[in-house]
mmCIF file of C-alpha atoms in Angstrom:
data_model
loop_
_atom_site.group_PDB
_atom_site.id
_atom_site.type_symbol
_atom_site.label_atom_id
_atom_site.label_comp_id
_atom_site.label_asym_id
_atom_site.label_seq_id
_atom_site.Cartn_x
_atom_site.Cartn_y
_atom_site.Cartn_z
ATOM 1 C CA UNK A 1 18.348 -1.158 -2.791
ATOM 2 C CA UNK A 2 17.977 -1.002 0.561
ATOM 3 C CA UNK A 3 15.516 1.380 1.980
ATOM 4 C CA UNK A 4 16.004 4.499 4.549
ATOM 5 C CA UNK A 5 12.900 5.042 6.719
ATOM 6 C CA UNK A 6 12.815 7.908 9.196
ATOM 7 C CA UNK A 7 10.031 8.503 11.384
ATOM 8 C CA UNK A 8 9.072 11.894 12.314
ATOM 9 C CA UNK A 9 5.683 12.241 14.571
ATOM 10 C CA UNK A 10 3.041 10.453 12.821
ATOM 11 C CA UNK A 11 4.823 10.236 9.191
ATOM 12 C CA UNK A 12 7.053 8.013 7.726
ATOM 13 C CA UNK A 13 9.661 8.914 5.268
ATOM 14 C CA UNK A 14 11.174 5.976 3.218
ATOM 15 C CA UNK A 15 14.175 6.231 0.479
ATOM 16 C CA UNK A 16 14.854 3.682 -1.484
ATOM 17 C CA UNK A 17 16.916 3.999 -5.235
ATOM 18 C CA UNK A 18 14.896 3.070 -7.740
ATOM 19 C CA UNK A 19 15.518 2.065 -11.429
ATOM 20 C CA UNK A 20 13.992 3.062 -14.942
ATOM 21 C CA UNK A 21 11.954 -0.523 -15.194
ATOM 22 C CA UNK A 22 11.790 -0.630 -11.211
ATOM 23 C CA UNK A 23 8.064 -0.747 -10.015
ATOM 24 C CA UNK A 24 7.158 -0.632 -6.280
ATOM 25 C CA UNK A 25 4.478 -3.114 -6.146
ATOM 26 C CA UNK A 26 1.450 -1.311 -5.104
ATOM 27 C CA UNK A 27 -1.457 -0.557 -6.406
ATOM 28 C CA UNK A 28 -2.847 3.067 -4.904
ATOM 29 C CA UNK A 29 -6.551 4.425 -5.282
ATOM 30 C CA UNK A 30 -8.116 8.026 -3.797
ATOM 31 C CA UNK A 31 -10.313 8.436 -1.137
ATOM 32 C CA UNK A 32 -11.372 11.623 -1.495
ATOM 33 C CA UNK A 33 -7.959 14.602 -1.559
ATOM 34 C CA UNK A 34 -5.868 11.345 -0.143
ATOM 35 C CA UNK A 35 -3.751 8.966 -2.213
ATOM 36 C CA UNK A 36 -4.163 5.292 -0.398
ATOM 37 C CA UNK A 37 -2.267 2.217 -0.927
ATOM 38 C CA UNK A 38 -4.792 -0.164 -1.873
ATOM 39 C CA UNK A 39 -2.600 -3.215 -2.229
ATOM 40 C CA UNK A 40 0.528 -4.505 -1.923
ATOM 41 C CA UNK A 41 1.568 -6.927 -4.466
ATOM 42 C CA UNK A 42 3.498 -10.250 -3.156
ATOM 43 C CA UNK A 43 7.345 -10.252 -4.650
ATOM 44 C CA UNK A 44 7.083 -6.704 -5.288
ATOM 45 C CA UNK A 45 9.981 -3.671 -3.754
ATOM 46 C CA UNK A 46 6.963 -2.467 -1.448
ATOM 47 C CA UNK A 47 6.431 -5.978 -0.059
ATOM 48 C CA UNK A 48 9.913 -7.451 0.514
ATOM 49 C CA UNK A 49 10.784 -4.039 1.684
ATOM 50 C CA UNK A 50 8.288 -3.887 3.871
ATOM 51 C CA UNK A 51 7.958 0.239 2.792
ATOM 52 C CA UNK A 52 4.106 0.504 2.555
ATOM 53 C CA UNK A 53 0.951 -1.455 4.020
ATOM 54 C CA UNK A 54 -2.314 -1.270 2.708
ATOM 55 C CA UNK A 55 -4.030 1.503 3.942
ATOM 56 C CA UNK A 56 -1.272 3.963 4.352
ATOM 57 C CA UNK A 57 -1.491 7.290 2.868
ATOM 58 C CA UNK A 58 1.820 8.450 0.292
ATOM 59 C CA UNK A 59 1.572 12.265 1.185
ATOM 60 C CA UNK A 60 4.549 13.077 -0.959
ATOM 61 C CA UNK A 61 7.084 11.681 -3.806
ATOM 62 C CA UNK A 62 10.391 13.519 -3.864
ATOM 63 C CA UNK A 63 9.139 16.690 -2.959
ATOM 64 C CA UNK A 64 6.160 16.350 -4.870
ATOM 65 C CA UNK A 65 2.657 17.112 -3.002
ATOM 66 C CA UNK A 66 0.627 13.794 -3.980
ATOM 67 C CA UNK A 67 -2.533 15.347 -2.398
ATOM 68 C CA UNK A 68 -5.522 15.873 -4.993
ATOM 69 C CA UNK A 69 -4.037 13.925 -7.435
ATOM 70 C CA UNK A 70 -5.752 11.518 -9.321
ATOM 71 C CA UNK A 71 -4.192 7.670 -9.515
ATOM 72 C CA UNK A 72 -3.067 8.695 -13.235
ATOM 73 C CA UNK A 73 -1.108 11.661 -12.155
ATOM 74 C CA UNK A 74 0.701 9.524 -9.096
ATOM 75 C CA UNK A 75 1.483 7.201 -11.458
ATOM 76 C CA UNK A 76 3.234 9.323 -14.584
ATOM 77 C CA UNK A 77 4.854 11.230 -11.408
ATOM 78 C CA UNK A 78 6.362 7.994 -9.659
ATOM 79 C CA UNK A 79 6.902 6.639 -12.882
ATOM 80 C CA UNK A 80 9.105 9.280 -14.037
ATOM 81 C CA UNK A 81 11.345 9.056 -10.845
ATOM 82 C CA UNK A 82 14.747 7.369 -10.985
ATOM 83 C CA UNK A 83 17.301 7.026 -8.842
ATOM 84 C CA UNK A 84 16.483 8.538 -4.834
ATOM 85 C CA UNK A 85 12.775 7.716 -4.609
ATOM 86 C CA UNK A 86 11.856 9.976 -1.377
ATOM 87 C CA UNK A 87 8.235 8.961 0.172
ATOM 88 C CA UNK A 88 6.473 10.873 2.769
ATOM 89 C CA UNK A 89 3.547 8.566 4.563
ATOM 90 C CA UNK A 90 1.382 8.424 6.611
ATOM 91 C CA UNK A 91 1.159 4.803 8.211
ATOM 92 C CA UNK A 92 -2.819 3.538 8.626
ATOM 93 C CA UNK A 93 -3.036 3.473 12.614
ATOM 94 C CA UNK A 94 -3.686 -0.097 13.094
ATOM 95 C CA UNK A 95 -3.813 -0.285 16.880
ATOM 96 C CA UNK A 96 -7.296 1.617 15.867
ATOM 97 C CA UNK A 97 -8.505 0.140 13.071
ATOM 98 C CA UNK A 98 -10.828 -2.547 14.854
ATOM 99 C CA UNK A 99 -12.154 -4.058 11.386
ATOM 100 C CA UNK A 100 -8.624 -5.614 10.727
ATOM 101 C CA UNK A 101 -9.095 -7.516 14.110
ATOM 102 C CA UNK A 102 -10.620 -10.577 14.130
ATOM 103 C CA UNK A 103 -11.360 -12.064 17.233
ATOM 104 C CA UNK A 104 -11.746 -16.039 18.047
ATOM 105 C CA UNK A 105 -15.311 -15.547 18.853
ATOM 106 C CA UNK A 106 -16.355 -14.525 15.457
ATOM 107 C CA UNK A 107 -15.238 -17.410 13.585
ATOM 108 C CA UNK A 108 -18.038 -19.743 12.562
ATOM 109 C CA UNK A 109 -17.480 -22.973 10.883
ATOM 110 C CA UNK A 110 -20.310 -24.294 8.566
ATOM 111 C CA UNK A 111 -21.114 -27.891 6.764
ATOM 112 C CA UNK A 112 -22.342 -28.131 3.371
ATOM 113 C CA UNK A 113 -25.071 -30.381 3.386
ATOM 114 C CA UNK A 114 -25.113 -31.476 -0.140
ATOM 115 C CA UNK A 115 -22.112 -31.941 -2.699
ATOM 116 C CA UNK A 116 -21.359 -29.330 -5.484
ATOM 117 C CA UNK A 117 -19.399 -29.549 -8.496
ATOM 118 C CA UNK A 118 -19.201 -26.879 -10.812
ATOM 119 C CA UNK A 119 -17.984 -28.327 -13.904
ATOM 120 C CA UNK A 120 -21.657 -30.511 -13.723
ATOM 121 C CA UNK A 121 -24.457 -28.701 -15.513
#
C-alpha cells in the first residue's frame, strides 16, 4: 500500500489502494464549504503514511468534489471507495500558521504549592 503523492502548485494529490475494512485514520470536520482534517489518529494509513496533517483540506476523493459536503456524506463517499483511493489536498501552509509555533520564551514553568490527590474526598 504504498502511497503516490504528486504535487501540483499548491495541491497535493495522494493514491494509495485501499481495502473494503481499510480506514485512513482521520477524523475530518467542516469549516464552513471546506472539509478539514481534524486529526490524525496514531497507527492509522494517514499517519504511518504520512498522507494528511491536521489542518489540511481533502478537496476531492476519486473524482468526487468533497466541497459542501457534510462529514456524513465524506464519510459514506470514502467509505464506499475500494481499491485506487485518489485524494486531492490542499496542505495547511505551516510556514504561516504562527499558532503552531511555540517559541522558548513562552514557556512558563509553575510550582504547586500544596499537594492534590484526587481519589481523597
Amino acid at each position: 500500500m504504498l502511497p503516490v503523492t504528486r504535487i501540483q502548485g499548491d495541491l497535493k494529490i495522494v493514491k494509495v489502494n485501499k481495502c473494503n475494512d481499510t480506514y485512513l485514520g482521520a477524523t475530518i470536520r467542516n469549516e464552513g464549504e471546506k472539509v478539514i482534517v481534524g486529526r490524525v489518529i496514531r497507527g492509522g494509513i494517514a499517519e504511518k503514511l504520512d498522507l494528511l496533517r491536521e489542518g489540511d483540506e481533502i478537496i476531492e476523493a476519486n473524482g468526487n468534489d468533497l466541497r459542501g459536503k457534510n462529514v456524513t456524506e465524506v464519510c459514506e463517499i470514502l467509505r464506499s471507495i475500494t481499491g485506487e483511493l485518489s485524494l486531492v489536498i490542499a496542505p495547511l501552509n505551516r510556514s504561516n500558521d504562527k499558532s503552531q509555533m511555540i517559541t522558548s520564551t513562552e514557556v512558563r514553568h509553575f510550582r504547586a504549592l500544596f499537594d492534590y490527590d484526587p481519589e481523597v474526598r
